[in-house]
Every structure is written in C-alpha cells, then in structure tokens.
C-alpha cells in the first residue's frame, strides 16, 4: 500500500471564463488600494507577463486587468476608460457593462479592442512586463480614479500585482476547527448546516482548511510541551493550541516517506530508524495524518509500536486507543475497507524516558 499525506494549497485565482493554474506570485502595491473607500470600481489585480496562468477565449495567454466593485450596490462601467498612457487617458472605453456588488470582471490586455458587453472584454493595448503607466479613468475622460504612479514595477512571468482587500477576520489562523471528510453522498446528513447541529464526533485541528492535494508521504507534526505530558488528552490540547502559545516549547511539521522513529530507549520491530523530527526529547506529541490507498476491498490491519501511548483513527473513526505510558508496545486494529483512498490520523504522546514510534499496515487480519 502507498501511504499518502494530505497537504493544502491556498491560492487566489483570477476570475476568468476558464479554469486556470494558481498564480505563482502575488505582490501587493499600496497604490492599488487608493479609492477603495469610495463607490468607484477599482483595479484589483493585473498581470503584465502571462506565460501560463490564464487563458482567454481563444486559448491565448494574454495580459489581463481585473476590475472589482468593492461596494454593496451595482456600479456601471459604461463610459469609463482604461489606459496605459498618461498622455491618452481615453485610450480604451468600456462598453455598457455593470459590475454587481462584490463582482470581479476581467479585461484582457490583448490589443484586440473587443467591446461587446456580453462577451469577454479586450482592451486595445497590452501591458509591458518592464513596467509602464496603468490607470482607470472616470467617464469625463480627465479624472484619474486610480493609477499606479508613473510606472508600475517590472513583473516576472506569471507574477501578478494586486491590492490588499479590506476584510473582517471571522476565523483567525490557528483557531481550533472541527472538520469531517464525507464517507458517502449522504454523509454528514442534511442537518449539518443548522446551528443546533452537534459536531462533537468530528475531527479537530487548527485552521486553516482548504482543498486537498494528495502527494506521496505522511504529514508529521511534532510539538514539544512547555510542561509535563500525562496522556492523549494533553496531546490533543497541545495540538489544538495556536502557534506561539506559551505552552508550546517548539514545533515542526515535515513530510516523511515512512515513520520509524527512535529517540532514546528500546527499539521496536524495524531497522533503519530515524530520529523524531525535533530529536529525542520528553513531553511531546507527534501527529501523523494522510491517506492510505487501498488497492482492493478487504480487511486491512494497521499497527503501531510506540513508547508511550498512541491513538489511531481511520476515516475519522477510532481503531485503537492506548492512553498509557510504557516501554515500546504493539497496538493492532483491523478494518474492512473499500478500494480507494482512506484517511488516517495517528496521535502519540511521549512523557519521559524512552521514546519511539513505528506506524505500519498490511492486507489481512493480524494481532
């Protein structure tokens, strides 16, 4: 079996008619934010060297400019202008299009000059990757609503510049979060969006959360406690703390091909040990997360050899729970699994003395 870890990518994509790759770099220009407190539309982002990020309706990687309505009311762009020349503020005129509240609209800087309201918009100029003038001009043709100074900075390929959005933080980074990976089309049921729904059985962890990308390996998080570690409840509490909390002595997250850790003390079953990510220590927890790719349906056994206690969950359900301190000790659990990906979570705690952790699996039932 292949063990695969779950890693998350967070990206901001351009609003366009077709899917695209994540933007490789996103830089902030303070001048892009000017005028955002008004009822005017704004240039929210632009790319002057589009190599492979966004594709227009003809399959071309044209430069692009993104307009945004930051208000709670519709804003008409009829008669507004975009220009790349301070000497010609009326260079390209918008047709009769309206931005809904919060809407983003892409204008391709392709030089094609297409102004049909119900089709993709194309300005009659392109953008220079070396930097040049760029402005949004009001319908009078003389009032510059927004520009980036005499020249915006040079851009590398697939690098965009954009403004920092004003926002209200509802869930702070590192906040304790409950989540569930649905096991079927009917999971978690129709009531999970209701305020009275209980998520007590769901897995928990620190934000943020996002769309998953499975890659080979196991995600390993090790957190050392500034204090004593008495059991799995202490481990769960420590893992739920935000980064920089006074109870966290140190922490790290790595991706590992295998988990066969030996700090101090006796070994388990397998040779070729490696040290825990932060080295041999006392009073810490290790959490393993990822996916196991089951080649065919049947019974599979998962096991650990640990010093001290350990808990294993498969698809969010506990397979075994050993909440005790001890020398290296085996724990096994078997489950009938369908073919495909299944999530796993291993939490191990280390009190004092020897420390070790092995995680393994095999087809069939073993004890």
Short mmCIF file of C-alpha atoms in Angstrom, two decimals:
data_model
loop_
_atom_site.label_atom_id
_atom_site.label_comp_id
_atom_site.label_asym_id
_atom_site.label_seq_id
_atom_site.Cartn_x
_atom_site.Cartn_y
_atom_site.Cartn_z
CA UNK A 1 0.00 0.00 0.00
CA UNK A 2 1.06 3.59 -0.60
CA UNK A 3 0.78 6.00 2.30
CA UNK A 4 -0.09 9.48 1.11
CA UNK A 5 -0.18 12.66 3.10
CA UNK A 6 -2.71 15.46 2.74
CA UNK A 7 -1.22 18.86 2.10
CA UNK A 8 -3.19 22.02 1.49
CA UNK A 9 -2.53 24.75 -1.04
CA UNK A 10 -4.12 28.17 -0.65
CA UNK A 11 -4.27 30.29 -3.78
CA UNK A 12 -6.03 33.22 -5.18
CA UNK A 13 -7.17 32.60 -8.75
CA UNK A 14 -8.11 35.11 -11.40
CA UNK A 15 -11.79 35.33 -12.21
CA UNK A 16 -11.93 34.22 -15.84
CA UNK A 17 -14.20 32.27 -18.17
CA UNK A 18 -11.99 29.16 -17.96
CA UNK A 19 -10.11 27.28 -15.24
CA UNK A 20 -6.50 28.19 -14.68
CA UNK A 21 -3.43 27.40 -12.67
CA UNK A 22 -2.74 29.15 -9.34
CA UNK A 23 -0.94 32.45 -9.62
CA UNK A 24 2.72 31.79 -8.87
CA UNK A 25 3.35 35.09 -7.13
CA UNK A 26 1.06 37.78 -5.79
CA UNK A 27 2.61 41.08 -4.80
CA UNK A 28 0.88 43.99 -3.13
CA UNK A 29 1.02 47.57 -4.35
CA UNK A 30 -0.15 50.11 -1.81
CA UNK A 31 -1.38 52.44 -4.54
CA UNK A 32 -3.83 49.82 -5.76
CA UNK A 33 -5.83 50.39 -2.61
CA UNK A 34 -6.40 54.09 -3.25
CA UNK A 35 -10.05 54.92 -3.78
CA UNK A 36 -11.40 51.69 -2.32
CA UNK A 37 -13.40 53.54 0.29
CA UNK A 38 -15.42 55.27 -2.46
CA UNK A 39 -18.25 53.98 -4.64
CA UNK A 40 -15.89 53.66 -7.62
CA UNK A 41 -14.77 50.47 -9.32
CA UNK A 42 -11.09 49.63 -8.81
CA UNK A 43 -8.26 47.78 -10.50
CA UNK A 44 -7.87 44.92 -8.06
CA UNK A 45 -5.14 42.95 -9.82
CA UNK A 46 -3.25 42.76 -13.11
CA UNK A 47 -0.64 40.62 -14.87
CA UNK A 48 1.74 42.03 -17.49
CA UNK A 49 3.55 38.79 -18.35
CA UNK A 50 1.00 35.99 -18.56
CA UNK A 51 3.01 32.92 -19.57
CA UNK A 52 0.77 30.07 -18.39
CA UNK A 53 -1.66 31.35 -15.77
CA UNK A 54 -4.88 32.43 -17.51
CA UNK A 55 -6.20 31.57 -20.97
CA UNK A 56 -8.59 33.80 -22.92
CA UNK A 57 -11.50 32.51 -25.02
CA UNK A 58 -9.19 31.85 -27.98
CA UNK A 59 -6.64 29.91 -25.97
CA UNK A 60 -4.11 32.75 -25.80
CA UNK A 61 -2.15 33.75 -22.69
CA UNK A 62 -2.94 37.44 -22.94
CA UNK A 63 -2.10 40.06 -20.33
CA UNK A 64 -5.06 40.91 -18.13
CA UNK A 65 -6.51 43.54 -15.81
CA UNK A 66 -9.05 42.66 -13.13
CA UNK A 67 -11.74 45.20 -12.15
CA UNK A 68 -13.68 44.92 -8.91
CA UNK A 69 -16.77 46.51 -7.42
CA UNK A 70 -15.99 46.76 -3.68
CA UNK A 71 -19.37 48.25 -2.81
CA UNK A 72 -22.76 46.84 -1.87
CA UNK A 73 -24.51 48.43 -4.89
CA UNK A 74 -24.19 47.83 -8.65
CA UNK A 75 -21.61 50.02 -10.41
CA UNK A 76 -21.82 50.86 -14.12
CA UNK A 77 -18.60 50.86 -16.13
CA UNK A 78 -20.31 52.49 -19.12
CA UNK A 79 -18.04 55.25 -20.41
CA UNK A 80 -15.13 54.53 -18.04
CA UNK A 81 -11.65 54.16 -19.53
CA UNK A 82 -8.53 52.04 -19.13
CA UNK A 83 -5.22 53.34 -20.38
CA UNK A 84 -1.52 52.55 -20.41
CA UNK A 85 -0.60 56.11 -21.42
CA UNK A 86 -0.72 59.21 -19.23
CA UNK A 87 -0.90 61.24 -22.44
CA UNK A 88 -4.03 59.42 -23.68
CA UNK A 89 -6.48 58.95 -20.81
CA UNK A 90 -9.28 57.87 -23.22
CA UNK A 91 -7.31 55.05 -24.81
CA UNK A 92 -9.86 52.25 -24.25
CA UNK A 93 -13.51 52.87 -23.37
CA UNK A 94 -15.71 50.40 -21.52
CA UNK A 95 -19.00 49.37 -23.14
CA UNK A 96 -22.29 49.39 -21.24
CA UNK A 97 -21.47 46.77 -18.60
CA UNK A 98 -22.35 46.76 -14.91
CA UNK A 99 -20.47 45.20 -12.01
CA UNK A 100 -22.73 43.60 -9.42
CA UNK A 101 -21.91 44.19 -5.73
CA UNK A 102 -18.61 42.45 -5.00
CA UNK A 103 -18.18 41.31 -8.61
CA UNK A 104 -14.82 40.89 -10.34
CA UNK A 105 -14.52 41.36 -14.13
CA UNK A 106 -11.51 40.50 -16.26
CA UNK A 107 -10.35 42.67 -19.16
CA UNK A 108 -7.79 41.05 -21.44
CA UNK A 109 -4.98 43.45 -22.36
CA UNK A 110 -4.53 41.73 -25.72
CA UNK A 111 -4.62 44.69 -28.11
CA UNK A 112 -7.72 43.19 -29.80
CA UNK A 113 -10.16 46.02 -28.85
CA UNK A 114 -13.32 43.99 -28.23
CA UNK A 115 -16.12 45.94 -26.53
CA UNK A 116 -19.15 43.64 -26.70
CA UNK A 117 -20.99 43.76 -23.33
CA UNK A 118 -21.96 40.06 -23.26
CA UNK A 119 -18.58 38.73 -24.38
CA UNK A 120 -15.06 38.74 -22.91
CA UNK A 121 -13.65 42.26 -22.97
CA UNK A 122 -10.33 43.01 -24.71
CA UNK A 123 -8.54 46.35 -24.43
CA UNK A 124 -6.75 47.86 -27.42
CA UNK A 125 -3.36 47.74 -25.67
CA UNK A 126 -1.14 45.21 -23.95
CA UNK A 127 0.92 45.63 -20.79
CA UNK A 128 4.69 45.89 -20.57
CA UNK A 129 6.43 43.43 -18.24
CA UNK A 130 9.14 46.07 -17.76
CA UNK A 131 6.64 48.43 -16.13
CA UNK A 132 4.57 51.31 -17.50
CA UNK A 133 1.64 53.58 -16.72
CA UNK A 134 -1.74 51.97 -15.94
CA UNK A 135 -4.86 53.85 -14.91
CA UNK A 136 -8.63 53.66 -14.54
CA UNK A 137 -10.27 56.90 -15.71
CA UNK A 138 -13.75 58.24 -14.96
CA UNK A 139 -16.29 58.85 -17.80
CA UNK A 140 -15.31 62.55 -18.10
CA UNK A 141 -12.07 61.34 -19.67
CA UNK A 142 -9.89 63.58 -17.49
CA UNK A 143 -10.30 62.38 -13.88
CA UNK A 144 -7.94 59.55 -12.98
CA UNK A 145 -9.80 57.41 -10.47
CA UNK A 146 -6.81 55.15 -9.85
CA UNK A 147 -3.28 54.75 -11.14
CA UNK A 148 -0.05 53.15 -10.01
CA UNK A 149 2.19 56.18 -10.26
CA UNK A 150 4.35 56.94 -13.27
CA UNK A 151 5.15 53.25 -13.80
CA UNK A 152 4.22 50.04 -12.06
CA UNK A 153 7.20 47.81 -11.12
CA UNK A 154 8.53 45.23 -13.55
CA UNK A 155 6.94 41.79 -13.38
CA UNK A 156 8.41 38.33 -13.86
CA UNK A 157 6.46 35.75 -15.84
CA UNK A 158 3.16 34.67 -14.23
CA UNK A 159 3.62 37.22 -11.46
CA UNK A 160 0.64 39.45 -10.70
CA UNK A 161 0.26 42.66 -8.72
CA UNK A 162 -2.84 43.25 -6.67
CA UNK A 163 -4.37 45.24 -3.85
CA UNK A 164 -4.83 44.05 -0.31
CA UNK A 165 -8.54 43.62 0.43
CA UNK A 166 -10.16 45.16 3.48
CA UNK A 167 -11.65 42.29 5.43
CA UNK A 168 -13.07 41.11 8.73
CA UNK A 169 -11.36 38.06 10.22
CA UNK A 170 -14.06 35.58 11.25
CA UNK A 171 -11.76 32.61 11.90
CA UNK A 172 -8.21 33.51 12.86
CA UNK A 173 -5.22 31.43 11.70
CA UNK A 174 -4.57 28.65 14.18
CA UNK A 175 -8.12 28.71 15.57
CA UNK A 176 -9.46 25.35 16.73
CA UNK A 177 -11.65 23.92 13.97
CA UNK A 178 -13.81 20.82 13.58
CA UNK A 179 -13.95 19.10 10.20
CA UNK A 180 -15.14 15.92 8.52
CA UNK A 181 -14.24 14.15 5.29
CA UNK A 182 -17.54 12.68 3.99
CA UNK A 183 -17.51 8.91 3.60
CA UNK A 184 -20.55 8.84 1.28
CA UNK A 185 -23.01 11.07 -0.55
CA UNK A 186 -25.32 11.08 2.50
CA UNK A 187 -22.56 11.94 4.97
CA UNK A 188 -22.82 14.14 7.11
CA UNK A 189 -26.57 14.39 6.51
CA UNK A 190 -28.94 17.23 5.71
CA UNK A 191 -28.84 18.92 9.13
CA UNK A 192 -25.13 19.67 9.40
CA UNK A 193 -25.57 23.33 8.35
CA UNK A 194 -28.07 24.04 11.13
CA UNK A 195 -26.91 25.95 14.20
CA UNK A 196 -28.14 23.23 16.57
CA UNK A 197 -26.10 20.50 14.81
CA UNK A 198 -23.55 18.77 17.09
CA UNK A 199 -20.09 18.26 15.60
CA UNK A 200 -18.69 16.65 18.75
CA UNK A 201 -17.71 13.46 16.87
CA UNK A 202 -15.87 15.32 14.09
CA UNK A 203 -12.08 15.54 13.94
CA UNK A 204 -10.49 18.74 15.17
CA UNK A 205 -7.39 20.75 14.39
CA UNK A 206 -6.00 24.21 13.87
CA UNK A 207 -7.13 26.29 10.88
CA UNK A 208 -6.73 26.85 8.02
CA UNK A 209 -8.51 24.30 5.94
CA UNK A 210 -8.67 24.07 2.18
CA UNK A 211 -8.85 21.93 -0.90
CA UNK A 212 -6.64 18.88 -0.57
CA UNK A 213 -3.77 17.72 -2.74
CA UNK A 214 -2.51 14.20 -2.08
CA UNK A 215 1.22 13.70 -2.54
CA UNK A 216 3.44 10.77 -1.56
CA UNK A 217 4.34 10.69 2.10
CA UNK A 218 2.95 11.23 5.58
CA UNK A 219 2.43 14.62 7.20
CA UNK A 220 4.21 14.57 10.58
CA UNK A 221 3.66 17.30 13.15
CA UNK A 222 5.75 17.23 16.33
CA UNK A 223 5.00 19.62 19.21
CA UNK A 224 7.08 19.80 22.40
CA UNK A 225 5.27 20.95 25.53
CA UNK A 226 6.47 23.54 27.98
CA UNK A 227 5.40 21.31 30.87
CA UNK A 228 4.62 17.67 31.51
CA UNK A 229 2.72 15.37 29.14
CA UNK A 230 0.37 12.99 31.00
CA UNK A 231 -1.63 11.34 28.20
CA UNK A 232 -3.58 11.67 24.98
CA UNK A 233 -5.86 14.38 26.34
CA UNK A 234 -2.77 16.51 26.96
CA UNK A 235 -1.62 15.71 23.41
CA UNK A 236 -4.95 16.79 21.91
CA UNK A 237 -4.93 20.02 23.92
CA UNK A 238 -1.37 20.79 22.88
CA UNK A 239 -2.09 20.16 19.19
CA UNK A 240 -5.10 22.49 19.33
CA UNK A 241 -3.08 25.48 20.59
CA UNK A 242 -2.25 28.30 18.17
CA UNK A 243 1.33 28.80 17.05
CA UNK A 244 3.41 30.76 19.53
CA UNK A 245 1.36 29.77 22.58
CA UNK A 246 3.33 29.81 25.83
CA UNK A 247 2.66 26.09 26.38
CA UNK A 248 4.46 25.21 23.14
CA UNK A 249 8.20 24.85 23.63
CA UNK A 250 8.90 24.08 19.97
CA UNK A 251 7.18 22.53 16.97
CA UNK A 252 7.73 21.48 13.37
CA UNK A 253 5.84 19.85 10.52
CA UNK A 254 7.56 17.63 7.94
CA UNK A 255 6.63 15.12 5.24
CA UNK A 256 8.04 11.62 5.72
CA UNK A 257 8.10 8.56 3.45
CA UNK A 258 7.94 6.25 6.48
CA UNK A 259 7.51 6.64 10.24
CA UNK A 260 10.14 4.63 12.10
CA UNK A 261 11.27 6.97 14.84
CA UNK A 262 13.60 6.12 17.69
CA UNK A 263 14.74 8.68 20.23
CA UNK A 264 16.09 7.25 23.48
CA UNK A 265 15.42 3.79 24.89
CA UNK A 266 14.47 0.46 23.32
CA UNK A 267 13.69 -0.13 19.64
CA UNK A 268 10.56 -1.64 18.08
CA UNK A 269 10.48 -4.07 15.15
CA UNK A 270 12.11 -2.30 12.22
CA UNK A 271 15.68 -1.33 11.46
CA UNK A 272 16.92 1.84 9.76
CA UNK A 273 15.44 4.12 12.43
CA UNK A 274 15.46 7.88 12.19
CA UNK A 275 15.22 10.41 14.99
CA UNK A 276 11.91 12.21 15.64
CA UNK A 277 11.71 15.49 13.67
CA UNK A 278 12.83 17.56 16.68
CA UNK A 279 15.16 14.87 18.03
CA UNK A 280 14.90 12.74 21.15
CA UNK A 281 13.02 14.56 23.89
CA UNK A 282 10.47 14.31 26.72
CA UNK A 283 6.95 15.73 26.97
CA UNK A 284 5.92 15.95 23.33
CA UNK A 285 3.31 14.70 20.90
CA UNK A 286 3.54 13.51 17.30
CA UNK A 287 0.56 13.60 14.96
CA UNK A 288 0.54 11.73 11.65
CA UNK A 289 -2.08 12.50 9.00
CA UNK A 290 -2.60 11.44 5.43
CA UNK A 291 -4.26 8.93 3.13
CA UNK A 292 -3.76 5.23 2.52
CA UNK A 293 -4.51 3.98 -1.00
CA UNK A 294 -6.27 0.61 -0.71
CA UNK A 295 -5.75 -1.38 -3.95
CA UNK A 296 -8.70 -3.76 -3.49
CA UNK A 297 -11.55 -4.12 -1.00
CA UNK A 298 -10.95 -6.34 2.02
CA UNK A 299 -9.67 -6.49 5.57
CA UNK A 300 -6.55 -4.48 6.39
CA UNK A 301 -4.57 -4.31 9.62
CA UNK A 302 -2.92 -1.15 10.91
CA UNK A 303 -0.39 -1.17 13.70
CA UNK A 304 1.93 0.93 15.81
CA UNK A 305 4.81 0.24 18.10
CA UNK A 306 5.15 3.18 20.45
CA UNK A 307 6.71 4.49 23.63
CA UNK A 308 4.44 5.96 25.10
CA UNK A 309 0.70 5.80 24.28
CA UNK A 310 -0.99 6.18 20.90
CA UNK A 311 -4.38 6.51 19.17
CA UNK A 312 -5.21 5.60 15.57
CA UNK A 313 -8.21 6.75 13.55
CA UNK A 314 -9.18 5.50 10.10
CA UNK A 315 -11.66 7.68 8.20
CA UNK A 316 -12.23 9.62 11.41
CA UNK A 317 -13.21 6.54 13.45
CA UNK A 318 -11.01 5.27 16.29
CA UNK A 319 -9.37 1.90 15.58
CA UNK A 320 -7.46 1.69 18.85
CA UNK A 321 -6.75 3.97 21.80
CA UNK A 322 -3.80 3.33 24.14
CA UNK A 323 -3.72 6.10 26.73
CA UNK A 324 -0.91 4.79 28.95
CA UNK A 325 2.79 5.27 29.47
CA UNK A 326 5.01 2.27 28.75
CA UNK A 327 8.07 0.90 27.01
CA UNK A 328 7.75 0.04 23.26
CA UNK A 329 4.39 -1.74 22.86
CA UNK A 330 2.39 -3.04 19.87
CA UNK A 331 -1.15 -1.98 19.06
CA UNK A 332 -3.13 -3.53 16.19
CA UNK A 333 -6.53 -2.91 14.65
CA UNK A 334 -8.27 -4.33 11.58
CA UNK A 335 -11.00 -2.90 9.38
CA UNK A 336 -12.85 -3.89 6.22
CA UNK A 337 -12.10 -1.15 3.68
CA UNK A 338 -13.27 -0.39 0.18
CA UNK A 339 -10.77 0.20 -2.62
CA UNK A 340 -9.52 3.78 -2.86
CA UNK A 341 -8.25 6.47 -0.52
CA UNK A 342 -8.93 6.34 3.24
CA UNK A 343 -7.72 8.93 5.73
CA UNK A 344 -5.65 8.12 8.79
CA UNK A 345 -4.67 10.01 11.93
CA UNK A 346 -2.13 8.81 14.49
CA UNK A 347 -1.55 10.75 17.73
CA UNK A 348 1.27 9.58 20.01
CA UNK A 349 2.35 11.14 23.29
CA UNK A 350 5.73 10.96 25.00
CA UNK A 351 6.08 11.55 28.73
CA UNK A 352 9.55 10.86 29.99
CA UNK A 353 12.21 8.21 29.42
CA UNK A 354 12.44 6.31 26.14
CA UNK A 355 10.57 7.49 23.04
CA UNK A 356 9.79 5.65 19.82
CA UNK A 357 7.07 5.35 17.16
CA UNK A 358 6.56 2.94 14.27
CA UNK A 359 3.49 3.01 12.01
CA UNK A 360 2.73 0.19 9.57
CA UNK A 361 -0.08 -1.59 7.71
CA UNK A 362 -0.73 -4.80 5.74
CA UNK A 363 -3.53 -6.56 3.92
CA UNK A 364 -5.25 -9.24 6.03
CA UNK A 365 -6.01 -9.57 9.72
CA UNK A 366 -3.19 -9.74 12.26
CA UNK A 367 -2.78 -9.42 16.03
#
